[in-house]
PDB file of C-alpha atoms in Angstrom:
ATOM      1  CA  MET A   3       0.000   0.000   0.000  1.00  0.00           C
ATOM      2  CA  GLU A   4       1.298   3.413  -0.984  1.00  0.00           C
ATOM      3  CA  LYS A   5       1.889   5.757   1.943  1.00  0.00           C
ATOM      4  CA  LEU A   6       0.910   9.406   1.814  1.00  0.00           C
ATOM      5  CA  LYS A   7       3.924  11.700   1.776  1.00  0.00           C
ATOM      6  CA  ILE A   8       3.258  14.522   4.227  1.00  0.00           C
ATOM      7  CA  VAL A   9       5.750  17.327   4.800  1.00  0.00           C
ATOM      8  CA  TRP A  10       5.807  18.362   8.454  1.00  0.00           C
ATOM      9  CA  ILE A  11       7.324  21.743   9.298  1.00  0.00           C
ATOM     10  CA  ASP A  12       7.814  22.078  13.052  1.00  0.00           C
ATOM     11  CA  ASP A  13      10.740  23.453  15.027  1.00  0.00           C
ATOM     12  CA  GLU A  14      10.154  20.802  17.721  1.00  0.00           C
ATOM     13  CA  TYR A  15       9.463  17.735  15.580  1.00  0.00           C
ATOM     14  CA  LYS A  16      12.392  15.825  17.114  1.00  0.00           C
ATOM     15  CA  THR A  17      10.702  15.903  20.522  1.00  0.00           C
ATOM     16  CA  LEU A  18       7.422  14.435  19.240  1.00  0.00           C
ATOM     17  CA  GLU A  19       8.505  10.810  18.851  1.00  0.00           C
ATOM     18  CA  ALA A  20       5.064   9.404  19.735  1.00  0.00           C
ATOM     19  CA  PHE A  21       3.508  11.403  16.879  1.00  0.00           C
ATOM     20  CA  ILE A  22       6.158  10.177  14.451  1.00  0.00           C
ATOM     21  CA  GLU A  23       5.553   6.582  15.558  1.00  0.00           C
ATOM     22  CA  LEU A  24       1.783   6.991  15.205  1.00  0.00           C
ATOM     23  CA  ALA A  25       2.253   8.269  11.650  1.00  0.00           C
ATOM     24  CA  ASP A  26       4.670   5.436  10.806  1.00  0.00           C
ATOM     25  CA  ASN A  27       2.039   2.909  11.913  1.00  0.00           C
ATOM     26  CA  SER A  28      -0.583   4.522   9.699  1.00  0.00           C
ATOM     27  CA  SER A  29      -0.805   5.296   6.005  1.00  0.00           C
ATOM     28  CA  ILE A  30       1.451   8.354   6.357  1.00  0.00           C
ATOM     29  CA  GLU A  31       5.146   8.943   5.763  1.00  0.00           C
ATOM     30  CA  LEU A  32       6.182  12.142   7.532  1.00  0.00           C
ATOM     31  CA  ILE A  33       8.956  14.182   5.947  1.00  0.00           C
ATOM     32  CA  PRO A  34       9.993  16.549   8.763  1.00  0.00           C
ATOM     33  CA  PHE A  35      11.747  19.921   8.619  1.00  0.00           C
ATOM     34  CA  GLU A  36      12.690  22.328  11.398  1.00  0.00           C
ATOM     35  CA  PHE A  37      12.696  25.410   9.183  1.00  0.00           C
ATOM     36  CA  ALA A  38       9.939  26.764   6.952  1.00  0.00           C
ATOM     37  CA  ASN A  39      12.306  27.643   4.096  1.00  0.00           C
ATOM     38  CA  ALA A  40      13.786  24.135   3.951  1.00  0.00           C
ATOM     39  CA  GLY A  41      10.349  22.511   3.976  1.00  0.00           C
ATOM     40  CA  ILE A  42       9.053  24.739   1.187  1.00  0.00           C
ATOM     41  CA  GLU A  43      12.176  24.138  -0.921  1.00  0.00           C
ATOM     42  CA  TYR A  44      11.593  20.388  -0.578  1.00  0.00           C
ATOM     43  CA  ILE A  45       7.940  20.751  -1.547  1.00  0.00           C
ATOM     44  CA  GLU A  46       8.806  22.839  -4.614  1.00  0.00           C
ATOM     45  CA  SER A  47      11.418  20.284  -5.721  1.00  0.00           C
ATOM     46  CA  ASN A  48       9.165  17.255  -5.112  1.00  0.00           C
ATOM     47  CA  LEU A  49       5.725  18.664  -5.823  1.00  0.00           C
ATOM     48  CA  SER A  50       4.401  15.622  -7.660  1.00  0.00           C
ATOM     49  CA  ILE A  51       4.898  13.295  -4.679  1.00  0.00           C
ATOM     50  CA  ILE A  52       3.726  15.581  -1.844  1.00  0.00           C
ATOM     51  CA  ASP A  53       0.247  14.730  -0.552  1.00  0.00           C
ATOM     52  CA  GLY A  54      -0.086  17.280   2.243  1.00  0.00           C
ATOM     53  CA  VAL A  55       1.617  19.587   4.696  1.00  0.00           C
ATOM     54  CA  ILE A  56       1.398  19.904   8.481  1.00  0.00           C
ATOM     55  CA  LEU A  57       2.509  23.316   9.757  1.00  0.00           C
ATOM     56  CA  ASP A  58       3.372  24.443  13.261  1.00  0.00           C
ATOM     57  CA  ALA A  59       1.949  27.860  14.126  1.00  0.00           C
ATOM     58  CA  ARG A  60       5.076  29.215  15.790  1.00  0.00           C
ATOM     59  CA  GLY A  61       8.471  28.197  14.511  1.00  0.00           C
ATOM     60  CA  TRP A  62      11.565  29.204  12.631  1.00  0.00           C
ATOM     61  CA  GLN A  63      11.648  30.421   9.079  1.00  0.00           C
ATOM     62  CA  ASP A  64      15.388  30.270   8.306  1.00  0.00           C
ATOM     63  CA  SER A  65      17.440  29.256  11.343  1.00  0.00           C
ATOM     64  CA  ALA A  66      17.345  28.370  15.014  1.00  0.00           C
ATOM     65  CA  GLU A  67      19.074  31.663  15.769  1.00  0.00           C
ATOM     66  CA  GLU A  68      15.936  33.676  15.031  1.00  0.00           C
ATOM     67  CA  ALA A  69      13.082  34.068  17.487  1.00  0.00           C
ATOM     68  CA  VAL A  70      10.213  31.603  17.231  1.00  0.00           C
ATOM     69  CA  SER A  71       7.333  33.431  15.535  1.00  0.00           C
ATOM     70  CA  LEU A  72       4.417  33.208  13.124  1.00  0.00           C
ATOM     71  CA  LYS A  73       6.617  34.388  10.206  1.00  0.00           C
ATOM     72  CA  GLY A  74       7.374  30.836   9.076  1.00  0.00           C
ATOM     73  CA  LEU A  75       3.679  29.941   9.040  1.00  0.00           C
ATOM     74  CA  ALA A  76       2.800  33.040   6.988  1.00  0.00           C
ATOM     75  CA  TYR A  77       5.664  32.281   4.591  1.00  0.00           C
ATOM     76  CA  CYS A  78       4.515  28.669   4.146  1.00  0.00           C
ATOM     77  CA  GLU A  79       0.925  29.636   3.488  1.00  0.00           C
ATOM     78  CA  ARG A  80       1.969  32.260   0.939  1.00  0.00           C
ATOM     79  CA  LYS A  81       4.191  29.749  -0.880  1.00  0.00           C
ATOM     80  CA  LEU A  82       1.519  27.002  -0.820  1.00  0.00           C
ATOM     81  CA  ASN A  83      -0.957  29.485  -2.296  1.00  0.00           C
ATOM     82  CA  GLU A  84       1.545  30.358  -5.045  1.00  0.00           C
ATOM     83  CA  LEU A  85       1.893  26.644  -5.855  1.00  0.00           C
ATOM     84  CA  LYS A  86      -1.889  26.242  -6.350  1.00  0.00           C
ATOM     85  CA  ALA A  87      -1.469  26.932 -10.069  1.00  0.00           C
ATOM     86  CA  LYS A  88       0.566  23.711 -10.282  1.00  0.00           C
ATOM     87  CA  LYS A  89      -1.016  21.622  -7.511  1.00  0.00           C
ATOM     88  CA  ILE A  90      -3.396  22.214  -4.644  1.00  0.00           C
ATOM     89  CA  ILE A  91      -1.793  20.695  -1.566  1.00  0.00           C
ATOM     90  CA  PRO A  92      -3.958  20.164   1.512  1.00  0.00           C
ATOM     91  CA  TYR A  93      -2.475  21.572   4.689  1.00  0.00           C
ATOM     92  CA  CYS A  94      -3.340  22.170   8.308  1.00  0.00           C
ATOM     93  CA  ILE A  95      -1.872  23.713  11.434  1.00  0.00           C
ATOM     94  CA  TYR A  96      -0.796  21.466  14.310  1.00  0.00           C
ATOM     95  CA  THR A  97       0.169  23.594  17.287  1.00  0.00           C
ATOM     96  CA  GLY A  98       0.593  23.546  21.029  1.00  0.00           C
ATOM     97  CA  GLN A  99      -0.274  27.257  21.090  1.00  0.00           C
ATOM     98  CA  THR A 100      -3.954  26.733  21.831  1.00  0.00           C
ATOM     99  CA  SER A 101      -4.417  30.327  22.934  1.00  0.00           C
ATOM    100  CA  LEU A 102      -3.880  31.478  19.355  1.00  0.00           C
ATOM    101  CA  MET A 103      -7.286  30.231  18.227  1.00  0.00           C
ATOM    102  CA  SER A 104      -9.148  31.226  21.368  1.00  0.00           C
ATOM    103  CA  VAL A 105      -7.559  34.577  22.236  1.00  0.00           C
ATOM    104  CA  ASP A 106      -5.594  36.009  19.312  1.00  0.00           C
ATOM    105  CA  GLU A 107      -8.208  37.693  17.088  1.00  0.00           C
ATOM    106  CA  SER A 108      -5.684  38.460  14.348  1.00  0.00           C
ATOM    107  CA  PHE A 109      -4.650  34.800  14.132  1.00  0.00           C
ATOM    108  CA  LYS A 110      -8.281  33.649  14.123  1.00  0.00           C
ATOM    109  CA  GLU A 111      -9.120  35.992  11.238  1.00  0.00           C
ATOM    110  CA  THR A 112      -6.012  35.216   9.212  1.00  0.00           C
ATOM    111  CA  TYR A 113      -6.247  31.414   9.536  1.00  0.00           C
ATOM    112  CA  ALA A 114     -10.018  30.908   9.834  1.00  0.00           C
ATOM    113  CA  HIS A 115      -9.941  28.936   6.559  1.00  0.00           C
ATOM    114  CA  VAL A 116      -7.298  26.477   7.837  1.00  0.00           C
ATOM    115  CA  LYS A 117      -8.035  23.449  10.011  1.00  0.00           C
ATOM    116  CA  VAL A 118      -6.144  23.801  13.307  1.00  0.00           C
ATOM    117  CA  PHE A 119      -5.276  20.853  15.567  1.00  0.00           C
ATOM    118  CA  ASP A 120      -4.119  20.979  19.165  1.00  0.00           C
ATOM    119  CA  LYS A 121      -0.860  19.194  20.043  1.00  0.00           C
ATOM    120  CA  THR A 122      -1.801  19.226  23.716  1.00  0.00           C
ATOM    121  CA  SER A 123      -5.128  17.463  23.172  1.00  0.00           C
ATOM    122  CA  LYS A 124      -5.364  13.728  23.834  1.00  0.00           C
ATOM    123  CA  ASP A 125      -6.888  13.191  20.387  1.00  0.00           C
ATOM    124  CA  GLY A 126      -4.799  15.845  18.602  1.00  0.00           C
ATOM    125  CA  PRO A 127      -2.220  13.482  17.048  1.00  0.00           C
ATOM    126  CA  LYS A 128      -4.841  11.012  15.825  1.00  0.00           C
ATOM    127  CA  ASP A 129      -7.113  13.790  14.536  1.00  0.00           C
ATOM    128  CA  VAL A 130      -4.424  15.573  12.516  1.00  0.00           C
ATOM    129  CA  LEU A 131      -3.252  12.312  10.918  1.00  0.00           C
ATOM    130  CA  GLU A 132      -6.827  11.311  10.045  1.00  0.00           C
ATOM    131  CA  PHE A 133      -7.415  14.733   8.484  1.00  0.00           C
ATOM    132  CA  MET A 134      -4.244  14.470   6.401  1.00  0.00           C
ATOM    133  CA  ALA A 135      -5.084  10.900   5.358  1.00  0.00           C
ATOM    134  CA  GLN A 136      -8.554  11.905   4.168  1.00  0.00           C
ATOM    135  CA  SER A 137      -7.283  15.026   2.414  1.00  0.00           C
ATOM    136  CA  GLY A 138      -4.268  13.382   0.801  1.00  0.00           C
ATOM    137  CA  LYS A 139      -6.085  10.305  -0.475  1.00  0.00           C
ATOM    138  CA  GLY A 140      -8.374  12.592  -2.450  1.00  0.00           C
ATOM    139  CA  LEU A 141      -5.497  13.874  -4.577  1.00  0.00           C
ATOM    140  CA  ILE A 142      -5.297  12.510  -8.123  1.00  0.00           C
ATOM    141  CA  ASP A 143      -1.484  12.243  -7.827  1.00  0.00           C
ATOM    142  CA  PHE A 144      -1.797   9.907  -4.844  1.00  0.00           C
ATOM    143  CA  GLN A 145      -4.551   7.840  -6.453  1.00  0.00           C
ATOM    144  CA  LEU A 146      -2.398   7.316  -9.547  1.00  0.00           C
ATOM    145  CA  ARG A 147       0.690   6.398  -7.473  1.00  0.00           C
ATOM    146  CA  GLU A 148      -1.361   3.915  -5.465  1.00  0.00           C
ATOM    147  CA  LYS A 149      -3.031   2.341  -8.512  1.00  0.00           C
ATOM    148  CA  TYR A 150       0.133   2.195 -10.636  1.00  0.00           C
ATOM    149  CA  HIS A 151       2.737   1.887  -7.876  1.00  0.00           C
ATOM    150  CA  ASP A 152       5.041  -0.238 -10.077  1.00  0.00           C
ATOM    151  CA  VAL A 153       5.489   2.708 -12.458  1.00  0.00           C
ATOM    152  CA  PHE A 154       6.298   5.248  -9.750  1.00  0.00           C
TER     153      PHE A 154
END
């Protein structure tokens, strides 16, 4: 069975071993990146095989020397929107910053169209992976790779 290839951009992905293991035991292959720029470069270079993207709300755009912020998230969304002419890639936000959606009005307005999952929730890991699996399996690219896996 073909696994979905999901890019995961999160400055703390190395500390989330249980999430990585949960994905490995499902239909998802996570391709993790600490920095937004590196993740987007990978997506642009491998667009035909990418089935979705999981974004952290607060992270690094270029390096660990910069302050953790929302700049990387904004950059990723802008780049994913630019890529829509070539391929629409489903994406979501997976964050431990739960106050962003409940308190930060600017964040709520800016990302109201994006599904947001809570890292601190008991069901958060399962929910985000189920969302990505449903979204990714709807892509024609994935359906073709799964049906004709010998060719790919």
